[in-house]
XYZ file of C-alpha atoms in Angstrom:
560
model
C 19.805 -11.735 -14.891
C 17.194 -13.270 -17.178
C 15.829 -11.997 -20.487
C 18.658 -9.472 -20.993
C 17.537 -7.726 -17.815
C 19.704 -5.020 -16.265
C 19.882 -2.483 -13.462
C 18.882 0.221 -15.917
C 15.865 -1.747 -17.135
C 14.634 -2.231 -13.552
C 15.191 1.483 -12.965
C 13.287 2.358 -16.143
C 10.377 -0.015 -15.441
C 9.991 1.399 -11.918
C 9.989 5.036 -13.095
C 7.574 4.223 -15.923
C 5.346 2.106 -13.678
C 5.124 5.039 -11.245
C 3.985 7.251 -14.137
C 7.038 9.528 -13.866
C 6.216 10.823 -10.406
C 9.108 9.321 -8.393
C 12.535 10.715 -7.598
C 15.029 9.501 -10.195
C 18.088 9.214 -7.937
C 16.306 7.159 -5.274
C 14.910 4.733 -7.821
C 18.285 4.174 -9.479
C 19.871 3.438 -6.088
C 17.072 0.973 -5.390
C 17.812 -0.821 -8.655
C 21.539 -0.859 -7.887
C 21.157 -2.648 -4.544
C 18.384 -5.001 -5.677
C 20.666 -7.954 -6.398
C 22.341 -7.625 -2.995
C 18.917 -8.006 -1.372
C 18.607 -11.536 -2.759
C 22.071 -12.507 -1.521
C 21.206 -11.135 1.919
C 17.925 -13.057 2.106
C 19.442 -16.322 0.864
C 22.074 -15.984 3.601
C 19.249 -15.586 6.124
C 17.737 -18.857 4.956
C 14.808 -17.600 2.885
C 13.700 -20.646 0.807
C 13.445 -19.086 -2.633
C 12.178 -21.319 -5.423
C 14.893 -22.929 -7.538
C 15.234 -24.363 -11.008
C 16.080 -28.011 -11.611
C 19.803 -27.228 -11.728
C 19.761 -25.401 -8.383
C 19.710 -21.838 -9.661
C 17.203 -19.397 -8.146
C 13.979 -19.267 -10.169
C 12.314 -16.097 -11.480
C 8.897 -15.103 -12.722
C 7.283 -11.963 -14.106
C 5.125 -9.502 -12.236
C 2.871 -6.732 -13.498
C 4.366 -3.901 -15.500
C 7.432 -5.722 -16.824
C 8.253 -7.974 -19.756
C 11.105 -9.910 -18.141
C 11.290 -12.556 -15.420
C 13.086 -10.815 -12.556
C 11.037 -11.558 -9.441
C 12.460 -14.117 -7.015
C 9.755 -15.941 -5.104
C 8.842 -18.563 -2.530
C 5.643 -20.080 -3.957
C 2.807 -17.674 -3.134
C 4.153 -16.580 0.236
C 7.326 -14.643 -0.578
C 6.596 -11.780 1.796
C 5.922 -14.125 4.693
C 9.152 -16.021 4.093
C 11.134 -12.777 3.926
C 9.598 -11.725 7.232
C 10.530 -15.045 8.812
C 14.109 -14.623 7.602
C 14.302 -11.115 9.050
C 12.657 -12.180 12.321
C 15.068 -15.097 12.722
C 18.059 -12.790 12.258
C 16.579 -10.262 14.677
C 15.860 -12.922 17.304
C 19.455 -14.089 17.069
C 20.599 -10.578 17.987
C 18.022 -10.315 20.776
C 19.298 -13.575 22.230
C 22.883 -12.285 21.965
C 21.924 -9.146 23.887
C 22.838 -6.729 21.112
C 19.196 -5.700 20.520
C 16.541 -4.919 23.119
C 13.032 -5.683 21.831
C 9.826 -4.103 23.111
C 6.970 -6.130 21.616
C 3.327 -5.125 22.001
C 4.051 -1.400 22.244
C 2.553 1.321 20.075
C 4.081 4.723 19.392
C 1.698 7.543 20.302
C 3.910 10.611 19.965
C 7.283 11.847 18.783
C 9.500 13.854 21.133
C 11.372 16.836 19.677
C 14.199 18.498 21.638
C 15.992 21.521 20.186
C 14.437 20.801 16.801
C 15.692 17.204 16.618
C 13.903 13.862 17.080
C 15.031 12.508 20.433
C 12.574 9.781 21.319
C 9.000 8.579 21.411
C 6.097 8.093 23.781
C 4.619 4.587 23.532
C 1.779 2.687 25.136
C 2.279 -0.813 26.485
C -0.614 -2.613 24.799
C -0.839 -5.240 27.567
C -0.786 -3.048 30.677
C -1.738 0.342 29.225
C 1.322 1.970 30.782
C 2.593 5.059 28.964
C 6.357 4.704 28.528
C 9.186 6.971 27.416
C 12.027 5.980 25.072
C 14.946 8.318 24.404
C 17.439 8.126 21.553
C 19.792 10.156 19.381
C 17.670 9.324 16.322
C 14.273 7.776 15.541
C 13.470 5.467 12.616
C 9.879 4.875 11.511
C 9.367 1.580 9.668
C 5.645 1.540 10.376
C 4.125 0.852 6.950
C 1.350 2.638 5.113
C -2.120 4.006 5.745
C -4.297 1.799 3.526
C -6.579 0.911 6.427
C -7.985 4.428 6.243
C -10.442 2.718 3.859
C -11.385 0.189 6.602
C -11.438 -2.688 4.122
C -8.000 -3.369 2.675
C -5.586 -6.248 2.223
C -3.429 -4.876 5.048
C -3.163 -6.536 8.432
C -5.805 -5.306 10.871
C -3.222 -3.567 13.065
C -1.592 -1.704 10.176
C -2.135 2.016 10.545
C -0.674 5.404 9.728
C -0.605 6.752 13.266
C 3.178 6.914 13.723
C 3.544 8.868 10.491
C 0.736 11.221 11.534
C 2.384 11.920 14.907
C 5.534 12.860 13.011
C 3.475 14.975 10.582
C 1.923 16.915 13.440
C 5.395 17.549 14.872
C 6.687 19.055 11.636
C 7.546 16.231 9.229
C 6.170 16.880 5.733
C 3.735 14.310 4.304
C 4.318 13.670 0.591
C 1.875 12.599 -2.140
C -0.814 11.250 0.236
C -3.308 10.788 -2.625
C -1.166 8.079 -4.271
C -2.862 4.875 -3.052
C -2.612 1.562 -4.859
C -5.631 -0.590 -5.570
C -4.613 -4.203 -6.224
C -6.497 -5.992 -9.025
C -6.434 -9.552 -7.662
C -8.298 -9.621 -4.351
C -11.182 -11.789 -3.236
C -14.345 -9.656 -3.601
C -16.232 -8.259 -0.612
C -18.640 -10.868 0.747
C -20.778 -8.955 3.238
C -21.245 -6.077 5.669
C -19.525 -7.879 8.549
C -16.178 -8.254 6.795
C -13.248 -6.537 8.502
C -10.484 -7.098 5.932
C -9.923 -8.329 2.404
C -7.732 -11.156 1.143
C -5.042 -10.600 -1.450
C -4.453 -13.223 -4.104
C -0.835 -12.948 -5.174
C 0.205 -10.853 -8.167
C 2.020 -13.962 -9.376
C -1.298 -15.510 -10.396
C -1.427 -13.130 -13.355
C 1.595 -14.936 -14.838
C -0.530 -17.902 -15.873
C -4.107 -16.894 -15.061
C -6.220 -15.161 -17.704
C -8.694 -12.441 -16.697
C -12.057 -12.295 -18.444
C -15.759 -11.504 -18.297
C -18.546 -12.762 -20.566
C -19.188 -10.916 -23.814
C -22.940 -11.520 -23.663
C -25.142 -9.895 -21.056
C -27.403 -12.966 -20.991
C -24.437 -15.027 -19.769
C -23.763 -12.469 -17.041
C -27.368 -12.711 -15.855
C -27.267 -16.510 -15.847
C -24.010 -16.490 -13.862
C -25.500 -14.203 -11.222
C -28.541 -16.479 -10.935
C -26.258 -19.556 -10.772
C -27.978 -21.037 -13.798
C -24.651 -21.760 -15.499
C -21.038 -22.212 -14.423
C -18.213 -20.095 -15.823
C -16.615 -23.156 -17.401
C -19.767 -23.646 -19.492
C -19.285 -20.347 -21.336
C -17.585 -21.096 -24.686
C -14.232 -19.527 -25.492
C -15.639 -17.334 -28.252
C -18.065 -15.750 -25.770
C -15.339 -14.663 -23.332
C -13.829 -11.198 -23.270
C -10.182 -11.390 -22.199
C -10.254 -7.647 -21.889
C -6.676 -7.054 -20.717
C -5.298 -9.124 -23.589
C -7.623 -7.273 -25.938
C -6.755 -3.769 -24.739
C -3.052 -4.266 -23.931
C -1.671 -6.888 -26.321
C 1.999 -6.223 -25.461
C 1.591 -6.882 -21.723
C -1.735 -8.714 -21.583
C -2.618 -9.817 -18.065
C 0.666 -8.419 -16.728
C -0.135 -4.721 -17.061
C 0.603 -2.640 -13.932
C -1.831 -2.854 -11.041
C -3.461 0.527 -11.538
C -4.169 -0.270 -15.192
C -5.586 -3.732 -14.426
C -7.735 -2.372 -11.586
C -9.291 0.393 -13.655
C -9.961 -2.047 -16.500
C -11.819 -4.366 -14.109
C -13.836 -1.435 -12.762
C -14.699 -0.353 -16.314
C -16.071 -3.806 -17.184
C -18.051 -4.016 -13.946
C -19.389 -0.470 -14.342
C -20.528 -1.496 -17.828
C -22.596 -4.249 -16.230
C -20.401 -7.286 -16.854
C -19.445 -8.070 -13.251
C -19.868 -11.805 -12.671
C -21.024 -12.187 -9.065
C -24.276 -11.227 -7.329
C -23.008 -7.720 -6.520
C -21.701 -7.169 -10.039
C -18.245 -6.415 -8.603
C -16.066 -9.321 -9.735
C -14.235 -10.642 -12.791
C -12.772 -14.070 -13.509
C -9.152 -15.183 -13.128
C -8.980 -18.461 -15.055
C -6.295 -21.163 -14.925
C -7.840 -23.676 -17.308
C -5.343 -22.858 -20.079
C -2.381 -23.001 -17.679
C -3.450 -26.405 -16.355
C -3.698 -27.734 -19.913
C -0.381 -26.186 -20.944
C 1.733 -26.868 -17.857
C -0.024 -29.795 -16.229
C -1.572 -30.124 -12.796
C 1.701 -30.791 -10.981
C 3.515 -27.707 -12.285
C 0.597 -25.417 -11.471
C 0.375 -27.018 -8.028
C 4.055 -26.317 -7.438
C 3.658 -22.663 -8.385
C 0.290 -21.761 -6.905
C -0.949 -24.685 -4.812
C -1.043 -22.818 -1.508
C -2.925 -19.921 -3.122
C -5.478 -22.260 -4.674
C -5.979 -23.894 -1.287
C -6.428 -20.535 0.449
C -8.943 -19.377 -2.149
C -10.978 -22.583 -1.829
C -11.055 -22.371 1.972
C -12.386 -18.795 1.816
C -14.870 -19.157 -1.044
C -15.697 -22.920 -1.134
C -14.895 -22.869 -4.861
C -11.978 -24.790 -6.348
C -9.779 -22.909 -8.865
C -8.962 -26.306 -10.353
C -12.552 -26.620 -11.535
C -13.835 -23.059 -11.978
C -12.163 -19.628 -12.376
C -11.382 -17.522 -9.339
C -13.462 -14.391 -8.792
C -11.396 -11.283 -8.110
C -11.947 -7.540 -7.730
C -9.642 -4.591 -6.936
C -9.039 -3.530 -3.334
C -6.808 -1.105 -1.432
C -3.411 -2.692 -0.952
C -0.557 -0.187 -0.627
C 0.117 3.531 -0.280
C 2.859 5.127 -2.354
C 2.578 8.377 -0.410
C 4.224 8.785 2.972
C 6.540 10.990 4.960
C 8.772 13.122 2.754
C 12.422 12.061 2.985
C 15.632 13.256 1.385
C 18.178 11.024 -0.351
C 19.412 9.873 3.076
C 15.833 8.839 4.044
C 15.695 11.628 6.640
C 12.449 13.573 7.059
C 12.213 17.333 7.463
C 12.816 16.772 11.187
C 16.546 16.210 11.821
C 17.155 12.799 13.364
C 13.830 11.352 12.187
C 14.092 8.751 9.428
C 11.308 6.944 7.571
C 11.894 3.759 5.590
C 9.832 1.359 3.499
C 6.154 2.119 2.972
C 6.319 4.803 5.668
C 8.083 7.114 3.192
C 7.164 8.277 -0.309
C 10.465 8.001 -2.117
C 10.538 5.238 -4.738
C 7.207 4.416 -6.354
C 5.664 7.635 -7.619
C 2.032 7.260 -8.655
C 1.986 3.456 -8.758
C 4.099 0.626 -7.355
C 5.114 -2.387 -9.422
C 4.664 -5.903 -8.053
C 7.265 -7.064 -5.471
C 8.738 -3.541 -5.260
C 7.453 -2.976 -1.714
C 9.534 -5.889 -0.462
C 12.459 -4.650 -2.516
C 12.233 -1.127 -1.127
C 11.747 -2.169 2.486
C 14.735 -4.508 2.379
C 16.899 -2.011 0.468
C 16.111 0.825 2.880
C 16.694 -1.305 5.970
C 19.686 -3.404 4.942
C 21.629 -1.312 2.442
C 20.747 2.378 2.719
C 19.793 3.410 6.251
C 22.837 1.794 7.962
C 25.059 4.179 5.984
C 22.968 7.340 6.031
C 21.948 7.272 9.688
C 25.538 6.421 10.571
C 26.615 9.724 9.069
C 24.050 11.549 11.218
C 25.012 9.717 14.398
C 28.719 10.309 13.822
C 28.120 13.907 14.856
C 26.411 12.853 18.092
C 29.258 11.051 19.853
C 29.883 13.945 22.214
C 26.215 14.228 23.174
C 25.063 12.604 26.422
C 22.333 9.994 26.518
C 18.919 11.552 25.899
C 17.263 12.477 29.173
C 13.752 11.034 29.223
C 12.917 13.289 32.172
C 13.354 16.391 30.015
C 10.408 18.832 29.878
C 9.733 17.840 26.248
C 9.070 14.251 27.339
C 6.809 15.507 30.132
C 4.790 17.587 27.672
C 4.501 14.754 25.118
C 3.377 12.225 27.733
C 0.855 14.706 29.149
C -0.598 15.266 25.669
C -0.945 11.510 25.094
C -2.716 10.977 28.415
C -5.077 13.865 27.717
C -5.909 12.400 24.298
C -6.734 9.038 25.872
C -8.811 10.635 28.633
C -10.733 12.651 26.050
C -11.722 9.446 24.225
C -13.014 7.764 27.386
C -14.906 10.915 28.365
C -17.180 10.899 25.308
C -19.236 7.913 26.527
C -21.363 7.793 23.388
C -23.286 4.905 21.842
C -21.462 4.126 18.586
C -18.610 1.645 18.278
C -15.230 2.555 16.822
C -15.622 -0.021 14.048
C -19.007 1.336 12.927
C -17.530 4.826 12.602
C -14.458 3.465 10.828
C -16.721 1.655 8.353
C -18.460 4.954 7.610
C -15.082 6.544 6.939
C -14.203 3.636 4.668
C -17.373 4.137 2.624
C -16.611 7.851 2.240
C -13.037 7.121 1.156
C -13.984 4.410 -1.342
C -16.827 6.474 -2.794
C -15.007 9.800 -3.157
C -11.251 9.029 -2.911
C -11.214 5.572 -4.467
C -10.339 4.272 -7.941
C -11.962 7.208 -9.759
C -12.035 10.748 -8.376
C -13.458 14.076 -9.462
C -13.533 17.608 -8.112
C -17.109 17.507 -6.871
C -16.645 14.161 -5.153
C -13.383 15.135 -3.466
C -14.925 18.314 -2.061
C -17.873 16.236 -0.871
C -15.483 13.718 0.681
C -13.638 16.403 2.642
C -16.970 17.745 3.895
C -18.233 14.276 4.865
C -15.010 13.395 6.705
C -15.355 16.597 8.716
C -18.918 15.718 9.693
C -17.925 12.179 10.631
C -15.068 13.450 12.771
C -17.563 15.610 14.687
C -19.870 12.613 15.088
C -16.947 10.571 16.410
C -16.083 13.069 19.137
C -19.747 13.397 20.114
C -20.871 9.785 20.061
C -18.014 7.263 20.109
C -17.979 4.722 22.900
C -14.640 3.353 24.107
C -15.308 0.711 26.770
C -12.954 -0.348 29.561
C -10.055 1.740 30.785
C -6.505 2.568 29.805
C -4.805 0.407 32.435
C -5.570 -2.861 30.668
C -5.394 -4.680 27.341
C -7.914 -2.582 25.421
C -8.160 -3.045 21.681
C -11.093 -0.647 21.372
C -8.880 2.120 22.726
C -6.144 1.157 20.255
C -8.606 1.359 17.368
C -10.054 4.669 18.583
C -6.614 6.278 18.770
C -5.868 5.110 15.240
C -9.210 6.251 13.879
C -8.507 9.792 15.089
C -5.451 9.698 12.834
C -7.314 8.042 9.957
C -9.701 11.007 9.837
C -6.762 13.358 9.318
C -5.100 11.023 6.812
C -8.303 10.670 4.804
C -8.815 14.422 4.686
C -5.195 14.974 3.645
C -5.526 12.348 0.890
C -8.648 14.025 -0.467
C -7.057 17.473 -0.284
C -3.968 16.269 -2.154
C -6.121 14.520 -4.774
C -8.174 17.697 -5.221
C -5.038 19.758 -5.733
C -3.500 17.337 -8.251
C -5.619 18.040 -11.325
C -4.154 15.276 -13.433
C -4.381 11.506 -13.692
C -1.214 9.545 -12.999
C -0.713 6.012 -11.725
C -3.187 5.135 -9.002
C -4.532 8.703 -8.875
C -7.253 8.869 -11.530
C -9.158 12.131 -12.000
C -12.183 11.560 -14.216
C -11.753 15.022 -15.720
C -8.254 14.070 -16.896
C -8.384 10.957 -19.072
C -7.758 10.081 -22.694
C -10.499 9.074 -25.130
C -9.599 5.454 -24.385
C -10.010 5.939 -20.625
C -6.295 5.988 -19.791
C -4.511 8.351 -17.405
C -3.727 11.824 -18.735
C -0.818 13.482 -16.967
C -0.140 17.189 -16.799
C 3.656 17.330 -16.735
C 3.744 21.088 -17.148
C 1.898 21.785 -13.897
C 2.225 18.682 -11.733
C 5.638 17.116 -12.229
C 6.484 17.548 -8.578
C 6.295 15.840 -5.216
C 3.514 17.447 -3.204
C 4.765 17.696 0.397
C 2.222 18.936 2.940
C 3.160 20.778 6.123
C 0.890 20.656 9.183
C -0.127 24.133 10.339
C -2.243 23.266 13.348
C -5.571 21.675 14.240
C -8.432 23.002 12.141
C -6.076 24.857 9.790
C -5.365 24.000 6.179
C -1.926 22.441 5.618
C 0.620 24.215 3.430
C 1.765 22.617 0.172
C 5.470 22.545 -0.690
C 6.647 21.348 -4.108
C 9.774 19.345 -4.898
C 10.368 19.578 -8.633
C 11.057 16.244 -10.326
C 13.860 16.249 -12.868
C 14.744 13.318 -15.124
C 18.262 13.374 -16.510
C 18.764 9.700 -17.349
C 15.388 8.716 -18.678
C 13.097 9.995 -21.396
C 9.709 11.183 -20.177
C 6.871 9.634 -22.166
C 3.242 8.661 -21.936
C 2.953 5.179 -20.455
C 2.157 2.629 -23.136
C 1.368 -1.011 -22.361
C -0.296 -1.743 -25.682
C 2.661 -1.930 -28.085
């Protein structure tokens, strides 16, 4: 461990980064197994960067003051996926795992109060299929695409979690959504996703805007280049406001600071919604070759998208939806409120509280899948040896399949004039405007009202072409959008209830004089777990009190 790092320090940084809204025991377990994750991934062949002597290299990420993040250039997540896929394919080839690619879960089957299987749609043929089991594990990611534009993959969605929610699984802290500070800004109305520039860039890149408004105006008119603005006329606002952490403050802090500068009129692109991420100092200090080794693929990606070279001019970045800390409520064993239903990774709420630190999503997903779930679900299954194989012809499977088919038929029956994407874009605008980086009571109530109106418009005027018995991506998107409406409304309702600012949840009524988050530990130090009560009915809020026995609760401070 570098820089006198330790399990406790990782535990502390994660709790603090989440603004003291995560479950202490889960976070400590995550820190305990973190080193084993690296050993596991190295054994799978993940090509982590190494020092000259052969040791694994580290670098810092936001919210910490030590170098503890192992990496593979600017594509760590992709390389981890390839390692996991290779190991999985080995087991598929050996016959120990049966894979069903290009299927999407559309409902959860409950028998005698326990999760016993799912209903899925074959995305190629449209066939509705039944899968029975003694337990169900959801590793289906988050719900960031509720906002339409996000850094998530286009197919990422919260539908599996919402099917579980409607069957009785509690949904915890839905308002906790992370907005990542280093994304390529929106370029037009036809964009369907946003591109993330790695958190690692903040190790050596410096974020700034001009100090003088005349320079801002000239930049927007393309009369000058960023590199022509003298050093004394640049506002390195993160270094100015947070001298202890500088450009490596947590993501929620960096995102709000960028929004504050842009709201004040200092945004540097034509829309006024961008700041600079500058590598000129790093190139001078480290040399071209070293910067190329660390960030070359990211520089290349940025230049291909924007036609601007980071070697010559600063990158332009702006915050965008990236991750959701909320998710299905789980206990210490990662089991939801439905016996036999487990949720792991971003699909659950357990580890990150109000804000996730950089690289922690990979850490949690790998910890849950490799080192926690195999033990906890094994305990559950040990009591099922005497049970026969789940009968997929049971009445519960019949009812679930019938409900899925009726839902699909209802979508085709509308025969309206508006596309799914156009309606999803409208939802995204509502979410970003009222449930985005800054929220207030009036806006959240307005957002809930607007989502309700848009849902009505959807069911009156959506057009889903084709039929079910074929490869039909418009149907896939329509089914997901139905769930996004409910997710968006639940997020707004949770944000309205939580009258405090913590992590990525920023209520404008609850902020310090310096514009920082202002928690209300007396009234809101709990996990808000929502229970579905039926269509058209308000969900019921359950509270899990958060207790900290091994850490001192304090106001987050990244300045000293």
